[in-house]
């Protein structure tokens, strides 16, 4: 927005209070009565107030203008920690536990501790935005604009924003953001056929997140460099996560400074409209984040955790056997213990170079062809902490020193684009448009960061994993000392020598026809092919044999299957060697049917139906890196399946109806009462997205990669469909031609449909290290009924004044 020769502005206030809305269907408090958990409905407060305004006008008539806007949002929305399975505490097996030597009092005390972790925790958010801008008409041929954008966000316990979370009250984390940017633009008319625009941006983005102190009863056996005394992270399947989140602390995540310069020149020559330009972007990231700094334990059942926790409070005999397997007390955790150590981070710099040329060619009055070419090059940081080891990386061929000494350069990213638009009959009512282009994705700085800092160099970071059965495994809830971590070694992350930037082929064909004035219908085909998408593969494995598994209970009861079994390569160490590779492919195909009517005779609408399919071989959307993504690093067939975001059917419809009931004088009472009303509904329907039925516990094939049920395959299951209706009713009172006030009432999820975004995906639990897979009775239970876009019914009231 910009100022003009007249003063214009607005002021607004929005109020969204869940006192006027519905209760989240998963919002319960757990109450223990005689050792039995009882659920009590809960509805924590959620008050969101947004207010602000804008004003613009002249500083010097026809020459200099200003614009300023201010926007603030304050939210008080206590978080609610719950168990993934509402009856989680009641799954404790007292017969088994007392048979291990525990007393009922010890069991009850541990259940009470777990229950104390749930419930409400204070959570708030305060965001401010202000935006001043100056526009300067230098002369008839040149104009200049400069603006400053400032954002501040403070949210104690606000990292987790959902209404209900399967985390303890101490596991939410504090969130802070500070963003400042200055943007400049110089527009010049060089001649009647040549225009030029130069843009400049300086920006700083500082984001930081911290853990909160432990709750009573949480083990205080760990610490972080920023937070001090902390509890290690503990995750319990079907229960919750407590302690220090594995991704914290983040004192700089990132502290990023950006300098960007861009120039676009437009030349008109006859039937050609040619554009060419460049965009140069320099980014400096100061990142401080040591994952798993406080250590992390994982249990796939409540009974193993109870044994370890009781042992922490009152030591049990050392020979006490865990609830599953043959492990002994203190080491009943069912996945590898993880802990990070080393430098908190580093400073990295990158350059993005982008150049483009485009020609919009009007071949005939009915045919326009668009031709373009774009070149992109990303100059990633140089390696600063290479590993000096001459150990050869298995299944790679390079030494650790070679692999960690450089980051590959991808310098052949040429993206051609072509498009056409054709007026089929020459009357402007029926047209066909088609296009094809190659687009490149950016190599994330967070991915490069892990390859720079997790090299095995003593000056970097180490992410250590230790099996519960290892001689150096810790006794819960202790953490490993620095000397033990150094001895254990850490995972190494590096780029494959043939790594390339993600590449997308996009194409579409659209047939559009005008049915009536301002009303058009269209049918289109849209497709894309993803190539060179990133994945993360632990190379340090060799096949050691095979193993058999059998299902007990559930839909697969009695079925058996055989998997290859893998172990660490002799002589290569016991830790992961993760290669960042670009071997993932994807395919998306969609047919879209659409009807649109621009505002005519008090009505406008838009409606579309999309039939689509998206498949890939385990596309990874993670920031930073994962240790090992595929199910089997030697057999990619396990990874084939539907994409995580595959949505087969999608219907979106919206309308605005603003009738003028009263046809008399605009100054009459009839006009004020009967006119100025607007009704705007929005309908969304999405078929259910896929998810994988998983098997918890020790990795089935020894690779600690994908954990979905190999009999069913990846993303073989579907969530329920989502149907959502929003509605806005507004009334505008116009005082003069340029001054009005509007009152609004909005209902989101008007019918209060329960939207299911996640369910308990653990279908079977592995019993220790045996081949028995026991059915999880909690499989399919709803674990998430809200997202950032859709929740239980919410009602919002607002007022907007414009002049």
PDB file of N, CA and C in Angstrom, residues 60-126:
ATOM      1  N   UNK A  60       4.177  16.017   0.452  1.00  0.00           N
ATOM      2  CA  UNK A  60       4.235  17.121  -0.516  1.00  0.00           C
ATOM      3  C   UNK A  60       3.374  16.704  -1.698  1.00  0.00           C
ATOM      4  N   UNK A  61       2.361  17.480  -2.009  1.00  0.00           N
ATOM      5  CA  UNK A  61       1.398  17.112  -3.028  1.00  0.00           C
ATOM      6  C   UNK A  61       2.075  16.746  -4.343  1.00  0.00           C
ATOM      7  N   UNK A  62       1.608  15.633  -4.903  1.00  0.00           N
ATOM      8  CA  UNK A  62       2.100  15.115  -6.187  1.00  0.00           C
ATOM      9  C   UNK A  62       3.565  14.716  -6.166  1.00  0.00           C
ATOM     10  N   UNK A  63       4.183  14.729  -4.980  1.00  0.00           N
ATOM     11  CA  UNK A  63       5.622  14.507  -4.942  1.00  0.00           C
ATOM     12  C   UNK A  63       6.041  13.453  -3.895  1.00  0.00           C
ATOM     13  N   UNK A  64       5.558  13.629  -2.692  1.00  0.00           N
ATOM     14  CA  UNK A  64       6.043  12.804  -1.593  1.00  0.00           C
ATOM     15  C   UNK A  64       4.854  12.335  -0.750  1.00  0.00           C
ATOM     16  N   UNK A  65       4.814  11.016  -0.469  1.00  0.00           N
ATOM     17  CA  UNK A  65       3.660  10.440   0.224  1.00  0.00           C
ATOM     18  C   UNK A  65       4.144   9.497   1.331  1.00  0.00           C
ATOM     19  N   UNK A  66       3.270   9.311   2.315  1.00  0.00           N
ATOM     20  CA  UNK A  66       3.614   8.398   3.404  1.00  0.00           C
ATOM     21  C   UNK A  66       2.499   7.388   3.598  1.00  0.00           C
ATOM     22  N   UNK A  67       2.870   6.271   4.202  1.00  0.00           N
ATOM     23  CA  UNK A  67       1.899   5.257   4.618  1.00  0.00           C
ATOM     24  C   UNK A  67       2.448   4.597   5.883  1.00  0.00           C
ATOM     25  N   UNK A  68       1.553   4.333   6.844  1.00  0.00           N
ATOM     26  CA  UNK A  68       1.969   3.691   8.088  1.00  0.00           C
ATOM     27  C   UNK A  68       0.860   2.757   8.561  1.00  0.00           C
ATOM     28  N   UNK A  69       1.255   1.557   8.950  1.00  0.00           N
ATOM     29  CA  UNK A  69       0.275   0.616   9.504  1.00  0.00           C
ATOM     30  C   UNK A  69       0.826  -0.004  10.781  1.00  0.00           C
ATOM     31  N   UNK A  70      -0.081  -0.317  11.691  1.00  0.00           N
ATOM     32  CA  UNK A  70       0.265  -0.959  12.963  1.00  0.00           C
ATOM     33  C   UNK A  70      -0.730  -2.083  13.204  1.00  0.00           C
ATOM     34  N   UNK A  71      -0.208  -3.228  13.611  1.00  0.00           N
ATOM     35  CA  UNK A  71      -1.051  -4.409  13.829  1.00  0.00           C
ATOM     36  C   UNK A  71      -0.514  -5.150  15.048  1.00  0.00           C
ATOM     37  N   UNK A  72      -1.373  -5.375  16.036  1.00  0.00           N
ATOM     38  CA  UNK A  72      -0.959  -6.124  17.222  1.00  0.00           C
ATOM     39  C   UNK A  72      -1.982  -7.199  17.534  1.00  0.00           C
ATOM     40  N   UNK A  73      -1.459  -8.353  17.919  1.00  0.00           N
ATOM     41  CA  UNK A  73      -2.323  -9.454  18.338  1.00  0.00           C
ATOM     42  C   UNK A  73      -1.863  -9.959  19.694  1.00  0.00           C
ATOM     43  N   UNK A  74      -2.803 -10.006  20.633  1.00  0.00           N
ATOM     44  CA  UNK A  74      -2.520 -10.541  21.975  1.00  0.00           C
ATOM     45  C   UNK A  74      -3.411 -11.755  22.186  1.00  0.00           C
ATOM     46  N   UNK A  75      -2.784 -12.807  22.650  1.00  0.00           N
ATOM     47  CA  UNK A  75      -3.540 -14.052  22.818  1.00  0.00           C
ATOM     48  C   UNK A  75      -3.206 -14.691  24.160  1.00  0.00           C
ATOM     49  N   UNK A  76      -4.239 -15.085  24.858  1.00  0.00           N
ATOM     50  CA  UNK A  76      -4.110 -15.836  26.104  1.00  0.00           C
ATOM     51  C   UNK A  76      -4.751 -17.196  25.856  1.00  0.00           C
ATOM     52  N   UNK A  77      -3.927 -18.230  25.690  1.00  0.00           N
ATOM     53  CA  UNK A  77      -4.466 -19.543  25.330  1.00  0.00           C
ATOM     54  C   UNK A  77      -3.705 -20.658  26.042  1.00  0.00           C
ATOM     55  N   UNK A  78      -3.997 -20.869  27.323  1.00  0.00           N
ATOM     56  CA  UNK A  78      -3.300 -21.921  28.069  1.00  0.00           C
ATOM     57  C   UNK A  78      -3.267 -23.237  27.291  1.00  0.00           C
ATOM     58  N   UNK A  79      -2.094 -23.887  27.327  1.00  0.00           N
ATOM     59  CA  UNK A  79      -1.963 -25.176  26.665  1.00  0.00           C
ATOM     60  C   UNK A  79      -2.506 -26.292  27.534  1.00  0.00           C
ATOM     61  N   UNK A  80      -2.866 -27.385  26.890  1.00  0.00           N
ATOM     62  CA  UNK A  80      -3.402 -28.538  27.617  1.00  0.00           C
ATOM     63  C   UNK A  80      -2.596 -29.771  27.224  1.00  0.00           C
ATOM     64  N   UNK A  81      -1.906 -30.357  28.209  1.00  0.00           N
ATOM     65  CA  UNK A  81      -1.164 -31.590  27.977  1.00  0.00           C
ATOM     66  C   UNK A  81      -2.019 -32.792  28.303  1.00  0.00           C
ATOM     67  N   UNK A  82      -2.087 -33.744  27.377  1.00  0.00           N
ATOM     68  CA  UNK A  82      -2.910 -34.945  27.574  1.00  0.00           C
ATOM     69  C   UNK A  82      -2.110 -36.174  27.148  1.00  0.00           C
ATOM     70  N   UNK A  83      -2.616 -37.338  27.486  1.00  0.00           N
ATOM     71  CA  UNK A  83      -2.025 -38.591  27.018  1.00  0.00           C
ATOM     72  C   UNK A  83      -2.550 -38.901  25.620  1.00  0.00           C
ATOM     73  N   UNK A  84      -1.690 -39.482  24.798  1.00  0.00           N
ATOM     74  CA  UNK A  84      -2.107 -39.869  23.452  1.00  0.00           C
ATOM     75  C   UNK A  84      -3.289 -40.826  23.515  1.00  0.00           C
ATOM     76  N   UNK A  85      -3.219 -41.804  24.387  1.00  0.00           N
ATOM     77  CA  UNK A  85      -4.343 -42.695  24.679  1.00  0.00           C
ATOM     78  C   UNK A  85      -4.987 -42.193  25.958  1.00  0.00           C
ATOM     79  N   UNK A  86      -6.230 -41.714  25.908  1.00  0.00           N
ATOM     80  CA  UNK A  86      -6.853 -41.160  27.121  1.00  0.00           C
ATOM     81  C   UNK A  86      -6.822 -42.112  28.312  1.00  0.00           C
ATOM     82  N   UNK A  87      -6.810 -43.427  28.050  1.00  0.00           N
ATOM     83  CA  UNK A  87      -6.797 -44.413  29.133  1.00  0.00           C
ATOM     84  C   UNK A  87      -5.405 -44.972  29.379  1.00  0.00           C
ATOM     85  N   UNK A  88      -4.400 -44.195  29.032  1.00  0.00           N
ATOM     86  CA  UNK A  88      -3.011 -44.643  29.107  1.00  0.00           C
ATOM     87  C   UNK A  88      -2.649 -45.169  30.494  1.00  0.00           C
ATOM     88  N   UNK A  89      -2.989 -44.436  31.532  1.00  0.00           N
ATOM     89  CA  UNK A  89      -2.605 -44.852  32.892  1.00  0.00           C
ATOM     90  C   UNK A  89      -3.236 -46.178  33.282  1.00  0.00           C
ATOM     91  N   UNK A  90      -4.414 -46.462  32.724  1.00  0.00           N
ATOM     92  CA  UNK A  90      -5.106 -47.706  33.072  1.00  0.00           C
ATOM     93  C   UNK A  90      -4.527 -48.923  32.363  1.00  0.00           C
ATOM     94  N   UNK A  91      -3.527 -48.696  31.474  1.00  0.00           N
ATOM     95  CA  UNK A  91      -2.908 -49.840  30.785  1.00  0.00           C
ATOM     96  C   UNK A  91      -1.760 -50.444  31.585  1.00  0.00           C
ATOM     97  N   UNK A  92      -1.441 -49.855  32.733  1.00  0.00           N
ATOM     98  CA  UNK A  92      -0.388 -50.424  33.577  1.00  0.00           C
ATOM     99  C   UNK A  92      -0.800 -51.820  34.046  1.00  0.00           C
ATOM    100  N   UNK A  93       0.113 -52.770  33.903  1.00  0.00           N
ATOM    101  CA  UNK A  93      -0.163 -54.165  34.264  1.00  0.00           C
ATOM    102  C   UNK A  93       0.360 -54.431  35.679  1.00  0.00           C
ATOM    103  N   UNK A  94      -0.531 -54.317  36.657  1.00  0.00           N
ATOM    104  CA  UNK A  94      -0.110 -54.460  38.053  1.00  0.00           C
ATOM    105  C   UNK A  94       0.400 -55.867  38.361  1.00  0.00           C
ATOM    106  N   UNK A  95      -0.218 -56.862  37.744  1.00  0.00           N
ATOM    107  CA  UNK A  95       0.224 -58.242  38.002  1.00  0.00           C
ATOM    108  C   UNK A  95       1.664 -58.431  37.561  1.00  0.00           C
ATOM    109  N   UNK A  96       1.993 -57.941  36.381  1.00  0.00           N
ATOM    110  CA  UNK A  96       3.363 -58.045  35.874  1.00  0.00           C
ATOM    111  C   UNK A  96       4.329 -57.267  36.757  1.00  0.00           C
ATOM    112  N   UNK A  97       3.936 -56.037  37.116  1.00  0.00           N
ATOM    113  CA  UNK A  97       4.838 -55.169  37.868  1.00  0.00           C
ATOM    114  C   UNK A  97       5.094 -55.686  39.283  1.00  0.00           C
ATOM    115  N   UNK A  98       4.053 -56.140  39.943  1.00  0.00           N
ATOM    116  CA  UNK A  98       4.270 -56.687  41.292  1.00  0.00           C
ATOM    117  C   UNK A  98       5.085 -57.973  41.207  1.00  0.00           C
ATOM    118  N   UNK A  99       4.953 -58.681  40.090  1.00  0.00           N
ATOM    119  CA  UNK A  99       5.778 -59.869  39.894  1.00  0.00           C
ATOM    120  C   UNK A  99       7.244 -59.526  39.712  1.00  0.00           C
ATOM    121  N   UNK A 100       7.530 -58.276  39.358  1.00  0.00           N
ATOM    122  CA  UNK A 100       8.919 -57.822  39.236  1.00  0.00           C
ATOM    123  C   UNK A 100       9.428 -57.228  40.557  1.00  0.00           C
ATOM    124  N   UNK A 101       8.619 -57.287  41.596  1.00  0.00           N
ATOM    125  CA  UNK A 101       9.060 -56.819  42.899  1.00  0.00           C
ATOM    126  C   UNK A 101       8.586 -55.430  43.267  1.00  0.00           C
ATOM    127  N   UNK A 102       7.794 -54.783  42.432  1.00  0.00           N
ATOM    128  CA  UNK A 102       7.283 -53.457  42.749  1.00  0.00           C
ATOM    129  C   UNK A 102       6.068 -53.580  43.658  1.00  0.00           C
ATOM    130  N   UNK A 103       5.854 -52.597  44.510  1.00  0.00           N
ATOM    131  CA  UNK A 103       4.668 -52.576  45.361  1.00  0.00           C
ATOM    132  C   UNK A 103       3.577 -51.749  44.697  1.00  0.00           C
ATOM    133  N   UNK A 104       2.345 -51.942  45.127  1.00  0.00           N
ATOM    134  CA  UNK A 104       1.243 -51.147  44.601  1.00  0.00           C
ATOM    135  C   UNK A 104       1.436 -49.671  44.922  1.00  0.00           C
ATOM    136  N   UNK A 105       2.036 -49.381  46.071  1.00  0.00           N
ATOM    137  CA  UNK A 105       2.280 -47.978  46.432  1.00  0.00           C
ATOM    138  C   UNK A 105       3.261 -47.344  45.463  1.00  0.00           C
ATOM    139  N   UNK A 106       4.299 -48.079  45.062  1.00  0.00           N
ATOM    140  CA  UNK A 106       5.257 -47.547  44.096  1.00  0.00           C
ATOM    141  C   UNK A 106       4.603 -47.340  42.726  1.00  0.00           C
ATOM    142  N   UNK A 107       3.758 -48.267  42.336  1.00  0.00           N
ATOM    143  CA  UNK A 107       3.050 -48.129  41.058  1.00  0.00           C
ATOM    144  C   UNK A 107       2.136 -46.908  41.101  1.00  0.00           C
ATOM    145  N   UNK A 108       1.370 -46.773  42.185  1.00  0.00           N
ATOM    146  CA  UNK A 108       0.454 -45.640  42.317  1.00  0.00           C
ATOM    147  C   UNK A 108       1.217 -44.321  42.317  1.00  0.00           C
ATOM    148  N   UNK A 109       2.367 -44.281  42.973  1.00  0.00           N
ATOM    149  CA  UNK A 109       3.153 -43.059  43.029  1.00  0.00           C
ATOM    150  C   UNK A 109       3.644 -42.660  41.635  1.00  0.00           C
ATOM    151  N   UNK A 110       4.055 -43.648  40.834  1.00  0.00           N
ATOM    152  CA  UNK A 110       4.527 -43.354  39.479  1.00  0.00           C
ATOM    153  C   UNK A 110       3.373 -42.903  38.588  1.00  0.00           C
ATOM    154  N   UNK A 111       2.215 -43.544  38.725  1.00  0.00           N
ATOM    155  CA  UNK A 111       1.046 -43.113  37.955  1.00  0.00           C
ATOM    156  C   UNK A 111       0.653 -41.694  38.333  1.00  0.00           C
ATOM    157  N   UNK A 112       0.740 -41.375  39.622  1.00  0.00           N
ATOM    158  CA  UNK A 112       0.410 -40.018  40.065  1.00  0.00           C
ATOM    159  C   UNK A 112       1.396 -39.013  39.479  1.00  0.00           C
ATOM    160  N   UNK A 113       2.676 -39.392  39.410  1.00  0.00           N
ATOM    161  CA  UNK A 113       3.664 -38.495  38.795  1.00  0.00           C
ATOM    162  C   UNK A 113       3.325 -38.251  37.330  1.00  0.00           C
ATOM    163  N   UNK A 114       3.052 -39.311  36.577  1.00  0.00           N
ATOM    164  CA  UNK A 114       2.708 -39.149  35.168  1.00  0.00           C
ATOM    165  C   UNK A 114       1.465 -38.278  34.994  1.00  0.00           C
ATOM    166  N   UNK A 115       0.483 -38.504  35.849  1.00  0.00           N
ATOM    167  CA  UNK A 115      -0.749 -37.725  35.749  1.00  0.00           C
ATOM    168  C   UNK A 115      -0.509 -36.252  36.059  1.00  0.00           C
ATOM    169  N   UNK A 116       0.443 -35.984  36.971  1.00  0.00           N
ATOM    170  CA  UNK A 116       0.734 -34.585  37.328  1.00  0.00           C
ATOM    171  C   UNK A 116       1.354 -33.812  36.185  1.00  0.00           C
ATOM    172  N   UNK A 117       1.879 -34.517  35.199  1.00  0.00           N
ATOM    173  CA  UNK A 117       2.495 -33.850  34.044  1.00  0.00           C
ATOM    174  C   UNK A 117       1.461 -33.288  33.081  1.00  0.00           C
ATOM    175  N   UNK A 118       0.217 -33.783  33.176  1.00  0.00           N
ATOM    176  CA  UNK A 118      -0.834 -33.349  32.251  1.00  0.00           C
ATOM    177  C   UNK A 118      -1.595 -32.161  32.829  1.00  0.00           C
ATOM    178  N   UNK A 119      -2.521 -31.650  32.043  1.00  0.00           N
ATOM    179  CA  UNK A 119      -3.342 -30.527  32.492  1.00  0.00           C
ATOM    180  C   UNK A 119      -2.934 -29.217  31.820  1.00  0.00           C
ATOM    181  N   UNK A 120      -3.467 -28.125  32.362  1.00  0.00           N
ATOM    182  CA  UNK A 120      -3.234 -26.799  31.773  1.00  0.00           C
ATOM    183  C   UNK A 120      -1.873 -26.241  32.155  1.00  0.00           C
ATOM    184  N   UNK A 121      -1.302 -25.496  31.215  1.00  0.00           N
ATOM    185  CA  UNK A 121      -0.091 -24.734  31.492  1.00  0.00           C
ATOM    186  C   UNK A 121      -0.262 -23.344  30.907  1.00  0.00           C
ATOM    187  N   UNK A 122       0.174 -22.291  31.611  1.00  0.00           N
ATOM    188  CA  UNK A 122       0.000 -20.937  31.080  1.00  0.00           C
ATOM    189  C   UNK A 122       0.697 -20.791  29.725  1.00  0.00           C
ATOM    190  N   UNK A 123       0.025 -20.141  28.787  1.00  0.00           N
ATOM    191  CA  UNK A 123       0.599 -19.916  27.463  1.00  0.00           C
ATOM    192  C   UNK A 123      -0.002 -18.638  26.896  1.00  0.00           C
ATOM    193  N   UNK A 124       0.842 -17.791  26.344  1.00  0.00           N
ATOM    194  CA  UNK A 124       0.357 -16.531  25.780  1.00  0.00           C
ATOM    195  C   UNK A 124       1.169 -16.189  24.539  1.00  0.00           C
ATOM    196  N   UNK A 125       0.662 -15.256  23.785  1.00  0.00           N
ATOM    197  CA  UNK A 125       1.361 -14.788  22.597  1.00  0.00           C
ATOM    198  C   UNK A 125       1.106 -13.310  22.391  1.00  0.00           C
ATOM    199  N   UNK A 126       2.155 -12.586  22.056  1.00  0.00           N
ATOM    200  CA  UNK A 126       2.032 -11.145  21.821  1.00  0.00           C
ATOM    201  C   UNK A 126       2.839 -10.813  20.566  1.00  0.00           C
TER     202      UNK A 126
END
